[in-house]
Coordinates of C-alpha atoms and ligand atoms in Angstrom, one line a residue:
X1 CA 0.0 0.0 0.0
X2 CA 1.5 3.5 -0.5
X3 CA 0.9 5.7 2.2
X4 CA 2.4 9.1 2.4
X5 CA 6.1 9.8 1.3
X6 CA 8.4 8.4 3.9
X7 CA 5.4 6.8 6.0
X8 CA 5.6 3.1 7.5
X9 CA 2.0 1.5 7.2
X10 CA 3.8 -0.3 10.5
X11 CA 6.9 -0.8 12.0
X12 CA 7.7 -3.7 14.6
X13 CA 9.9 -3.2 16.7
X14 CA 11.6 -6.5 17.5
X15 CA 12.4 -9.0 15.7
X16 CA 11.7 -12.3 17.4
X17 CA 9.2 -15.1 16.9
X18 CA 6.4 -13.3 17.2
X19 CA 7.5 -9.7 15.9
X20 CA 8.7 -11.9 12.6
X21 CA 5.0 -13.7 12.3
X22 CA 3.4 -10.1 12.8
X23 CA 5.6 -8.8 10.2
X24 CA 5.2 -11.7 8.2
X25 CA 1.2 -11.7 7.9
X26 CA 1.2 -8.4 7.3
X27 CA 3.5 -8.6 4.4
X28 CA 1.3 -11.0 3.2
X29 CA -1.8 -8.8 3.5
X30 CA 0.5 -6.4 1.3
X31 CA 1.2 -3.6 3.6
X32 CA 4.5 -1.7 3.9
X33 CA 6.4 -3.0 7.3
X34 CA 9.6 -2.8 8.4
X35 CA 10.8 -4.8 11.5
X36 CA 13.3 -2.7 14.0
X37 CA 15.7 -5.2 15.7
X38 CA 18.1 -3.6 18.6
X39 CA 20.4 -7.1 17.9
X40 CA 22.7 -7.7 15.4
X41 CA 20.8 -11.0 14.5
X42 CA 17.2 -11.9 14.4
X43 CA 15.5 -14.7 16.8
X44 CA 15.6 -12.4 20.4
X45 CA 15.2 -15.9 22.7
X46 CA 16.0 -18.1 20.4
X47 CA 19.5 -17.2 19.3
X48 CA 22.3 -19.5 18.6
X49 CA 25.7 -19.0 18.5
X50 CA 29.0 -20.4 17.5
X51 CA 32.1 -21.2 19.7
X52 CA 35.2 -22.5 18.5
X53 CA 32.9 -24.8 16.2
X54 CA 30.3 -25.7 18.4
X55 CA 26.8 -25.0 18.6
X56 CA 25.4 -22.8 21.1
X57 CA 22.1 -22.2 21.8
X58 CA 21.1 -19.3 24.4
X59 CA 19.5 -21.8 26.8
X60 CA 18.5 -25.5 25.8
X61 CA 15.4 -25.3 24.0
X62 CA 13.4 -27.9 21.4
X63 CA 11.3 -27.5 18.6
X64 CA 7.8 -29.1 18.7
X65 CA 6.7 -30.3 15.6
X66 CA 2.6 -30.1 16.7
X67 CA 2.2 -26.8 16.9
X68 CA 0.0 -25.2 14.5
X69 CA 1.9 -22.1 14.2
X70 CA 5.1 -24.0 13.4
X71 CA 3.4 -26.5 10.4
X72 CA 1.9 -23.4 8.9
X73 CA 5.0 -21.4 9.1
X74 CA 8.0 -23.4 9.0
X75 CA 9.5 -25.5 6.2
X76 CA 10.5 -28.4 8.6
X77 CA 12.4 -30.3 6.0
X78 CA 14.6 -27.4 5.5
X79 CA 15.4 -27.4 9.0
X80 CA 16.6 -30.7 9.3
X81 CA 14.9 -31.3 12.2
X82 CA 16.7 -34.1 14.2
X83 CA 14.2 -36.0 17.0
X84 CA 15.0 -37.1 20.5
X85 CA 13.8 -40.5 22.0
X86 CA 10.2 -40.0 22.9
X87 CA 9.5 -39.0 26.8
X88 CA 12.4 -38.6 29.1
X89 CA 15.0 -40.8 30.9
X90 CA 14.3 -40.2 34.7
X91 CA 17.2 -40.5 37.3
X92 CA 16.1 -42.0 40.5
X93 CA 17.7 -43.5 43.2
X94 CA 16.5 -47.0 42.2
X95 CA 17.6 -46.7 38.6
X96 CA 16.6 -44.8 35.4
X97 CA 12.9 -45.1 35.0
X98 CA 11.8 -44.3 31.0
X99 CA 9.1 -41.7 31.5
X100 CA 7.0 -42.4 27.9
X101 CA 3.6 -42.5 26.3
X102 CA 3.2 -46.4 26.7
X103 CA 0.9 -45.5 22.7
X104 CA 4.2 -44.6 21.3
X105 CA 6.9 -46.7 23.0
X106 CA 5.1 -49.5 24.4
X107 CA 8.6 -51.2 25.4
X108 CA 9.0 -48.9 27.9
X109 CA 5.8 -50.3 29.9
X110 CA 7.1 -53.0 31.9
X111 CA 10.0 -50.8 33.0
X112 CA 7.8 -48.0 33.9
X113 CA 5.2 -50.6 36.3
X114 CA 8.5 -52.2 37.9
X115 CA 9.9 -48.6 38.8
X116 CA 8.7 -47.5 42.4
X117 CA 7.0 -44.9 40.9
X118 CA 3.8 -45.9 39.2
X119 CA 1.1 -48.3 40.4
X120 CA -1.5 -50.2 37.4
X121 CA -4.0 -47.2 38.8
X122 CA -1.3 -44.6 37.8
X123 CA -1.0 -46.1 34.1
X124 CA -5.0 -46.4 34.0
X125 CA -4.8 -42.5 34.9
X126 CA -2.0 -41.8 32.9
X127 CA -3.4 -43.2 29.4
X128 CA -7.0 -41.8 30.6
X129 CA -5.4 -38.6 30.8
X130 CA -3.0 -38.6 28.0
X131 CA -6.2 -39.6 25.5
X132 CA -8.5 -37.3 26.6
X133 CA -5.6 -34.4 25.4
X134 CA -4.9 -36.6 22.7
X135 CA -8.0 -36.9 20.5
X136 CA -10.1 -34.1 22.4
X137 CA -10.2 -31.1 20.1
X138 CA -8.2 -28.5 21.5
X139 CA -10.9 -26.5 21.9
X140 CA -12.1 -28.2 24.8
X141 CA -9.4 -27.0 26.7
X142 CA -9.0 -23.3 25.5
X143 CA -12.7 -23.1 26.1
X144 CA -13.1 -24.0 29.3
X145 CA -13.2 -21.0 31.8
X146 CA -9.9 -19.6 33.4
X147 CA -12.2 -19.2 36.6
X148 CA -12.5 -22.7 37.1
X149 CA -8.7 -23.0 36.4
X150 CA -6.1 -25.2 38.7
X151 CA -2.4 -25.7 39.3
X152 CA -1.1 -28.8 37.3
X153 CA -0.9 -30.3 40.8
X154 CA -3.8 -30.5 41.4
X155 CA -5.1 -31.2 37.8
X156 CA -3.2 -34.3 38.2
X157 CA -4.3 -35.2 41.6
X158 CA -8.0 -34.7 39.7
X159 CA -6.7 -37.3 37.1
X160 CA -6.4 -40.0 39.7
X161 CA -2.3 -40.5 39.6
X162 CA -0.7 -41.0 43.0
X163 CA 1.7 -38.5 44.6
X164 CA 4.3 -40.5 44.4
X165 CA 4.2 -40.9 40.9
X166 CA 3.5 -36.9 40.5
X167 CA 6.6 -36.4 42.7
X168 CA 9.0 -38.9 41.0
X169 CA 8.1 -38.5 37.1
X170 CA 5.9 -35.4 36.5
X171 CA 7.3 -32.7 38.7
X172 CA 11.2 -33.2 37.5
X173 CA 10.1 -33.3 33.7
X174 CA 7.5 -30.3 34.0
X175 CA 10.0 -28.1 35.9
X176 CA 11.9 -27.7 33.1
X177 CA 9.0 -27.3 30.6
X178 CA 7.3 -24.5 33.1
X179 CA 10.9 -23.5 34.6
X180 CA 9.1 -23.7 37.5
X181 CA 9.6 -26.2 40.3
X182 CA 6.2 -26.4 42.1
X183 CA 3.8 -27.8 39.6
X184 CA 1.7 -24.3 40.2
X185 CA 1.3 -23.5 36.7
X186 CA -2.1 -23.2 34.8
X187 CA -3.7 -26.6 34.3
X188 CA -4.8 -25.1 30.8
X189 CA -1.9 -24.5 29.7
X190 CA -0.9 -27.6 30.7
X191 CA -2.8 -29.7 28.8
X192 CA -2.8 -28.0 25.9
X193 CA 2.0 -28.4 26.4
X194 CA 1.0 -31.7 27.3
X195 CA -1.4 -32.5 24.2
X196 CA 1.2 -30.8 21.7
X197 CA 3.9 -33.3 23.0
X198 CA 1.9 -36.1 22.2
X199 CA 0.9 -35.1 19.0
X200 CA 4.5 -33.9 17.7
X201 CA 8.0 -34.4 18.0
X202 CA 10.5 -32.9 20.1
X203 CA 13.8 -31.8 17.6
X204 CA 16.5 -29.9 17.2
X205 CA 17.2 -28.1 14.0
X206 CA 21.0 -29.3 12.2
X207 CA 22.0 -25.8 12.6
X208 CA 20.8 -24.6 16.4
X209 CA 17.4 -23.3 17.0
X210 CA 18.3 -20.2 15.8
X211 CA 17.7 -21.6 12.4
X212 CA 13.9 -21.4 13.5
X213 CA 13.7 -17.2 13.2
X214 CA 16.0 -16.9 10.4
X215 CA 14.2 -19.2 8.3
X216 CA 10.7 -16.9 9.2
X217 CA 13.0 -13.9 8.3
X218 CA 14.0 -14.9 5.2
X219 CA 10.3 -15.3 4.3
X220 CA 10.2 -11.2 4.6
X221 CA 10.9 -8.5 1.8
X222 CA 14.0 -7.8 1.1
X223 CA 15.5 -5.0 3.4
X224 CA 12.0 -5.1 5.9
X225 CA 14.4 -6.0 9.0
X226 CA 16.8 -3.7 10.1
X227 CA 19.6 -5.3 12.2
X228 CA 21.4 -2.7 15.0
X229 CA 18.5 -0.3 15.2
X230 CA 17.0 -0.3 19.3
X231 CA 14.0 1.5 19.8
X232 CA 14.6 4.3 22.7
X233 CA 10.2 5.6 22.2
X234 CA 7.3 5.5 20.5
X235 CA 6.4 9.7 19.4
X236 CA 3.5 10.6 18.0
X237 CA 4.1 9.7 14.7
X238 CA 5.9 6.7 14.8
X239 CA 9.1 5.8 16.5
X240 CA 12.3 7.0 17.9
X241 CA 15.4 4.9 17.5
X242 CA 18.5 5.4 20.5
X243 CA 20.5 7.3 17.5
X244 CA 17.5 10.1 17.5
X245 CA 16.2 8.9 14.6
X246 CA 12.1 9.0 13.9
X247 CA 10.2 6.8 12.2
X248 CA 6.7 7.4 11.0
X249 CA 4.2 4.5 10.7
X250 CA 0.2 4.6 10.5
X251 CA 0.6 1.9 13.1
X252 CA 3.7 0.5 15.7
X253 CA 3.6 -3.2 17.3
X254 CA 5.3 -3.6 19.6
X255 CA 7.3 -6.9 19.6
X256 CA 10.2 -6.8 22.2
X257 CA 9.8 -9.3 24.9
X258 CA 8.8 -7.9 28.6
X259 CA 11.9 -6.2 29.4
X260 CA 11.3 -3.3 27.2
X261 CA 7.9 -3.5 27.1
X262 CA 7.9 -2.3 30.8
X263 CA 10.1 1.1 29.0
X264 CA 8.2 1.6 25.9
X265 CA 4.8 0.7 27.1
X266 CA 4.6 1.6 30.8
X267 CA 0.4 1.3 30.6
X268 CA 1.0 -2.4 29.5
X269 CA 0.9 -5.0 32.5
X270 CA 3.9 -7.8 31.9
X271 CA 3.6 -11.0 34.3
X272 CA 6.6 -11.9 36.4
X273 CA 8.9 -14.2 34.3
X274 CA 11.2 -17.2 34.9
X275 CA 15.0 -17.4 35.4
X276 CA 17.4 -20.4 33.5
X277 CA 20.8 -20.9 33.2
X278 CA 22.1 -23.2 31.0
X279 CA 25.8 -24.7 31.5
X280 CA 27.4 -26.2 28.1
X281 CA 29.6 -28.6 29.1
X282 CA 32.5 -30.4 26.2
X283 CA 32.8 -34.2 27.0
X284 CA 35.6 -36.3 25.3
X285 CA 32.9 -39.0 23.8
X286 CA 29.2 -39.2 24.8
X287 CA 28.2 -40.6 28.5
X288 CA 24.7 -41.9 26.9
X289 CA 24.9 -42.4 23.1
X290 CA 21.4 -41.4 23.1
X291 CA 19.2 -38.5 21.9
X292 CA 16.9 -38.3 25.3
X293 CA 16.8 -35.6 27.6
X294 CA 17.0 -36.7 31.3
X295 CA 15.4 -35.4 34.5
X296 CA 16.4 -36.1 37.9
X297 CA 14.0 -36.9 40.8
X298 CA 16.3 -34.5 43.5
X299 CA 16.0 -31.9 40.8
X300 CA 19.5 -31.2 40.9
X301 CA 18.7 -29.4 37.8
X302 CA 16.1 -29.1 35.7
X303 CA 17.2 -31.5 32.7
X304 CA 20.5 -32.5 30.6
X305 CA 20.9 -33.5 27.3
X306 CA 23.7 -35.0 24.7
X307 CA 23.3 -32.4 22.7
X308 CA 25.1 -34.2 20.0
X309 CA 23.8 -37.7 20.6
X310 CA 20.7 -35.7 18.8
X311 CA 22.3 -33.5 16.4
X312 CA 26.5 -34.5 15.8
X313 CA 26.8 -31.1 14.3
X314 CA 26.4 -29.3 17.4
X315 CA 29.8 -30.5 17.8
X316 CA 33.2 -30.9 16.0
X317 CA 34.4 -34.6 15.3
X318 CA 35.8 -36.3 18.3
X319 CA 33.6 -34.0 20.9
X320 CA 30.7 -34.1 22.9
X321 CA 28.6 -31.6 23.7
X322 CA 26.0 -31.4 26.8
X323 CA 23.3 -29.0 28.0
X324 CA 22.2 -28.5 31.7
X325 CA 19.6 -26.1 32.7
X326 CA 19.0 -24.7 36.4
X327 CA 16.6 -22.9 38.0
X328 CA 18.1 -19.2 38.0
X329 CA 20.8 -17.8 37.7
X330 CA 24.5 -18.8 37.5
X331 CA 25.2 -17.9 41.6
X332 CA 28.7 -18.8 43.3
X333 CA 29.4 -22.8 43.4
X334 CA 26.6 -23.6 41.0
X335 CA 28.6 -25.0 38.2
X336 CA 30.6 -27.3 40.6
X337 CA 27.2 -28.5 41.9
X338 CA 25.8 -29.3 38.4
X339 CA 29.1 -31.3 37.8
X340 CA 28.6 -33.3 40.6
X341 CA 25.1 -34.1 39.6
X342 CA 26.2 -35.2 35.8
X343 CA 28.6 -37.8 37.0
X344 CA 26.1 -39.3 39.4
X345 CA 23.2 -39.4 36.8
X346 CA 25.5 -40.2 33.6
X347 CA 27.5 -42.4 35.9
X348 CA 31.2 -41.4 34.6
X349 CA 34.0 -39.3 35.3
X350 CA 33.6 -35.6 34.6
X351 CA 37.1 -33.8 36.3
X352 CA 37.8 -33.3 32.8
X353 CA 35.4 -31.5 31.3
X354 CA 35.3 -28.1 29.4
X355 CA 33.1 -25.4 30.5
X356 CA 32.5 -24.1 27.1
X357 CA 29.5 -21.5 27.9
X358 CA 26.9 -20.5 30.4
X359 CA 23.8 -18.7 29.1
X360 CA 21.3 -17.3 31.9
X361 CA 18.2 -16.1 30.2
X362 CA 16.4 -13.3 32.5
X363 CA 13.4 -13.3 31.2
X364 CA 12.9 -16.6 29.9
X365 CA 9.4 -17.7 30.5
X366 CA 6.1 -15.8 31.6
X367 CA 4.6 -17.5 34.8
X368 CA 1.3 -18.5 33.7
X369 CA -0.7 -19.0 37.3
X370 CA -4.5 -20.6 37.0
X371 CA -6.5 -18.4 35.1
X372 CA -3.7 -17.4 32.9
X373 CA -5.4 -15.7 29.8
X374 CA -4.0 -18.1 26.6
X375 CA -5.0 -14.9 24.0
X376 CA -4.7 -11.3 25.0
X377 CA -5.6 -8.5 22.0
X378 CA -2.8 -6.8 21.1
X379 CA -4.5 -3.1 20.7
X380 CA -3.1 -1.0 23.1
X381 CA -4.3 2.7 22.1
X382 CA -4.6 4.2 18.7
X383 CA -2.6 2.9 16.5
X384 CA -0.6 1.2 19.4
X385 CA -0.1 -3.0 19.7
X386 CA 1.5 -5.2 21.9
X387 CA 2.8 -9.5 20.9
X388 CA 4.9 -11.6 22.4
X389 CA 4.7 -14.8 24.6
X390 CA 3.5 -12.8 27.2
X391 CA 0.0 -12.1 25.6
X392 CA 0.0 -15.9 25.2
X393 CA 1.6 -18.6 26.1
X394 CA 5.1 -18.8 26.9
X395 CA 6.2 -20.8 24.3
X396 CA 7.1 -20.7 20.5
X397 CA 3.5 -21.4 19.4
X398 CA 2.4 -18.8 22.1
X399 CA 4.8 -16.0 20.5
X400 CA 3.9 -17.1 16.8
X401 CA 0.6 -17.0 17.4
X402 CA 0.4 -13.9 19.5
X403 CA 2.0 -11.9 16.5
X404 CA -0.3 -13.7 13.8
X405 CA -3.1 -12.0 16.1
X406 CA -1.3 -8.5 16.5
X407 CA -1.5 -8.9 12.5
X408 CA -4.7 -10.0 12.0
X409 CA -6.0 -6.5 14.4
X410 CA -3.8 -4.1 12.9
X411 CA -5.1 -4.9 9.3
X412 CA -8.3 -4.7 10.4
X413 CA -7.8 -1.2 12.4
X414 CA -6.0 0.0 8.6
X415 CA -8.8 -1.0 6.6
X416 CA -10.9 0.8 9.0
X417 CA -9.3 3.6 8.8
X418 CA -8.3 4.1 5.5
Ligands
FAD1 C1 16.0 -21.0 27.7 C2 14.7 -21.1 27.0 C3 14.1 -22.3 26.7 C4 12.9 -22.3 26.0 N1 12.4 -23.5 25.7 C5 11.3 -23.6 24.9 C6 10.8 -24.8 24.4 O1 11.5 -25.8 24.5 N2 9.7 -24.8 23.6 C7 9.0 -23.7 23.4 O2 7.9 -23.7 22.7 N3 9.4 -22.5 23.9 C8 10.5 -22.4 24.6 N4 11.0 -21.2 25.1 C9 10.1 -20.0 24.9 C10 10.3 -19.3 23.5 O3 11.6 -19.3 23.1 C11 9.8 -17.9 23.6 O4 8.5 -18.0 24.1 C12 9.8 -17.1 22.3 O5 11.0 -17.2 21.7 C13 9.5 -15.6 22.6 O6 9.5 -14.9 21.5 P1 9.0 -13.4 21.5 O7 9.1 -12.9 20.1 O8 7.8 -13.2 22.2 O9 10.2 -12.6 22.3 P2 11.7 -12.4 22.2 O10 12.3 -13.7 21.6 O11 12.2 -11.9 23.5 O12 11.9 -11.3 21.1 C14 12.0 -9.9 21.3 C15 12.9 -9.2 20.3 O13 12.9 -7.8 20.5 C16 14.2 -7.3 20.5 N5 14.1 -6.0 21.2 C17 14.1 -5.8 22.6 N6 14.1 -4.5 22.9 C18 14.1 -3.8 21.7 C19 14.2 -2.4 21.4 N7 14.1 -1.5 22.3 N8 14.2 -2.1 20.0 C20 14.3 -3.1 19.1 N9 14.3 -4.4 19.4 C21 14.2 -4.8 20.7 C22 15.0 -8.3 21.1 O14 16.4 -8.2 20.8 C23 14.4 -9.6 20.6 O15 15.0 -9.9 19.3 C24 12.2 -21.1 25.7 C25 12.8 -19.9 26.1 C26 14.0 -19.9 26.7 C27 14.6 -18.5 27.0

């Protein structure tokens, strides 16, 4: 559309997930955008980088191949999308129990009933459960009233599975899905994380995950996104970059994740958000020679993962590389701790391992309490939007999705005022 000389029809500013899907859309519905990224890459929390030849990805994080957002988006064959072992590995102190959906790994039954952990009434509650989220239409969970919402603890209390088999298997994998360690998040959200894992596949892209927002960049005209350029205001026209310049748009989204929407929108409320640190760790040969992620029932951390026993690229020849994420952030003694913790759950000598990088994300998840609101419009005021995980759900189907809606209300708003 041609607006007046020198006039954005709308400029996002930020260009992660869900700034790039806004962007994206409204390409598509032909208008004139240009995306404003204060980093010298696109991708905001989902960045990788490169060390010395390895793969680094700013905190350990998978791509699920269920989620609407990412079919209709993403060319998954072009990401060469590597899978991990269904469900998780759990260290306990009786052994490694395989956490699975018995549908899809059935092997991993008898194992799981022999464990401790789980009773012949968990498994009946379990695959009660688990089809319900499976075949139900999703629908019936993001239609069902945020007032009579529950913590996941409870949910699964409701479900009929014993608290032993909560506190062994459920709370250390869900702690590091949530990054929260009390099972007090949003039973809705919930199901619908735990629906999306049985429908898809849990991957990592050949080339990090910061493959995902590139590839959704590259999708953009030529010259929309605008590397280096951090918004310091929004004026009355448009906005304000931190090297004084203004630019003028009929209409400015807001895309920047919570930390500056707190400076740039003040009016806008931002939930609390979640703290991880992630500790990459270079290992002479793999201590598993399997693509699982493993959890550990005294939560020493959140999870671990061979990152090359799923993708060997991550790595140069002759090296291993593995990912552990804690709970906050990188405090005194904490690395030494973790170490301690991989050698007792992988069961092998780690004095001579490489630290190769720590990556604490800040804000890395929204909390999302009961009665967490899974859509929130993105008009603000006039000409004003808000996306980003934390007008959905804090994940990468959350984001896209929250920017396909900031798109779908500022095209609308154009139309009506043109
Ligand atoms: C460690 C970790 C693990 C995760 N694991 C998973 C997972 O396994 N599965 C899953 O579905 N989700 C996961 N997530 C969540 C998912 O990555 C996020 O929900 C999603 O990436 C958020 O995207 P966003 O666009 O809302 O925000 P962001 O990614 O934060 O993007 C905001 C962008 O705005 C830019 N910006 C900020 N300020 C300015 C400014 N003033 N001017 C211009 N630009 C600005 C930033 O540089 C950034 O690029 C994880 C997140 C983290 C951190």
């Amino acid at each position: 559309m041609i607006t007046a000389k020198g006039v954005r029809d709308v400029v996002v500013v930020g260009a992660g997930l869900a700034g790039l899907a806004c962007a994206s859309d409204l390409a598509e519905a032909g208008l004139d955008v240009c995306v404003l990224e204060a980093g010298d890459e696109v991708g905001g929390r989902m960045r990788t980088d490169r060390i010395d030849g390895f793969v680094v990805d700013r905190g350990f994080q998978v791509c699920n191949t269920s989620y609407p957002q990412v079919r209709r988006r993403l060319d998954l064959k072009g990401l060469r999308l590597r899978p991990f072992t269904p469900g998780v590995l759990v260290h306990s102190p009786s052994g490694p129990v395989r956490f699975a959906d018995p549908t899809r790994a059935p092997r991993t039954l008898p194992g799981l009933l022999r464990s401790e952990s789980v009773g012949l009434r968990d498994l009946a509650a379990l695959s009660a459960l688990s089809a319900r989220d499976l075949l139900l239409p999703a629908r019936t969970i993001t239609r069902r009233s945020p007032r009579g919402d529950t913590t996941v603890r409870t949910a699964l209390a409701h479900a009929g599975l014993s608290e032993e088999c909560v506190e062994t298997l459920f709370r250390p994998f869900l702690s590091g899905v949530f990054l929260e360690d009390g099972l007090e998040t949003s039973a809705r959200v919930f199901h619908l994380v735990w629906r999306s894992m049985l429908r898809g596949t849990l991957c990592l892209p050949t080339h990090g995950v910061g493959r995902v927002p590139r590839t959704l960049a590259a999708t953009l005209p030529d010259r929309s996104v605008r590397r280096d350029t951090p918004v310091a205001g929004l004026s009355d026209n448009g906005v304000l970059t931190t090297s004084g310049a203004e630019i003028p748009a009929r209409a400015v989204v807001v895309a920047t994740g919570p930390g500056a929407v707190r400076g740039l929108l003040p009016e806008v409320p931002v939930p609390a958000y979640r703290v991880v640190t992630t500790y990459h760790h270079v290992a002479p040969r793999s201590p598993l020679g399997e693509p699982v992620l493993l959890v550990d029932t005294a939560r020493r951390f959140l999870n671990t993962c061979v990152l090359t026993d799923v993708v060997p690229e991550y790595a140069p020849a002759g090296h291993a590389l593995v990912a552990t994420s804690v709970l906050g952030t990188d405090r005194r003694d904490r690395e030494k701790q973790v170490r301690q913790a991989l050698a007792d759950v992988y069961r092998t000598d780690v004095t001579a391992w490489d630290l190769l990088a720590v990556r604490t994300v800040t804000d890395a998840l929204p909390s999302m309490p009961p009665g967490h609101t899974l859509s929130r419009t993105s008009r603000v005021g006039p000409g004003r939007y808000v996306c980003g995980d934390h007008r959905a759900t804090g994940s990468v189907q959350g984001a896209l999705a929250s920017g396909a809606r900031a798109a779908r209300e500022v095209v609308v708003d154009l139309a009506a005022r043109a």
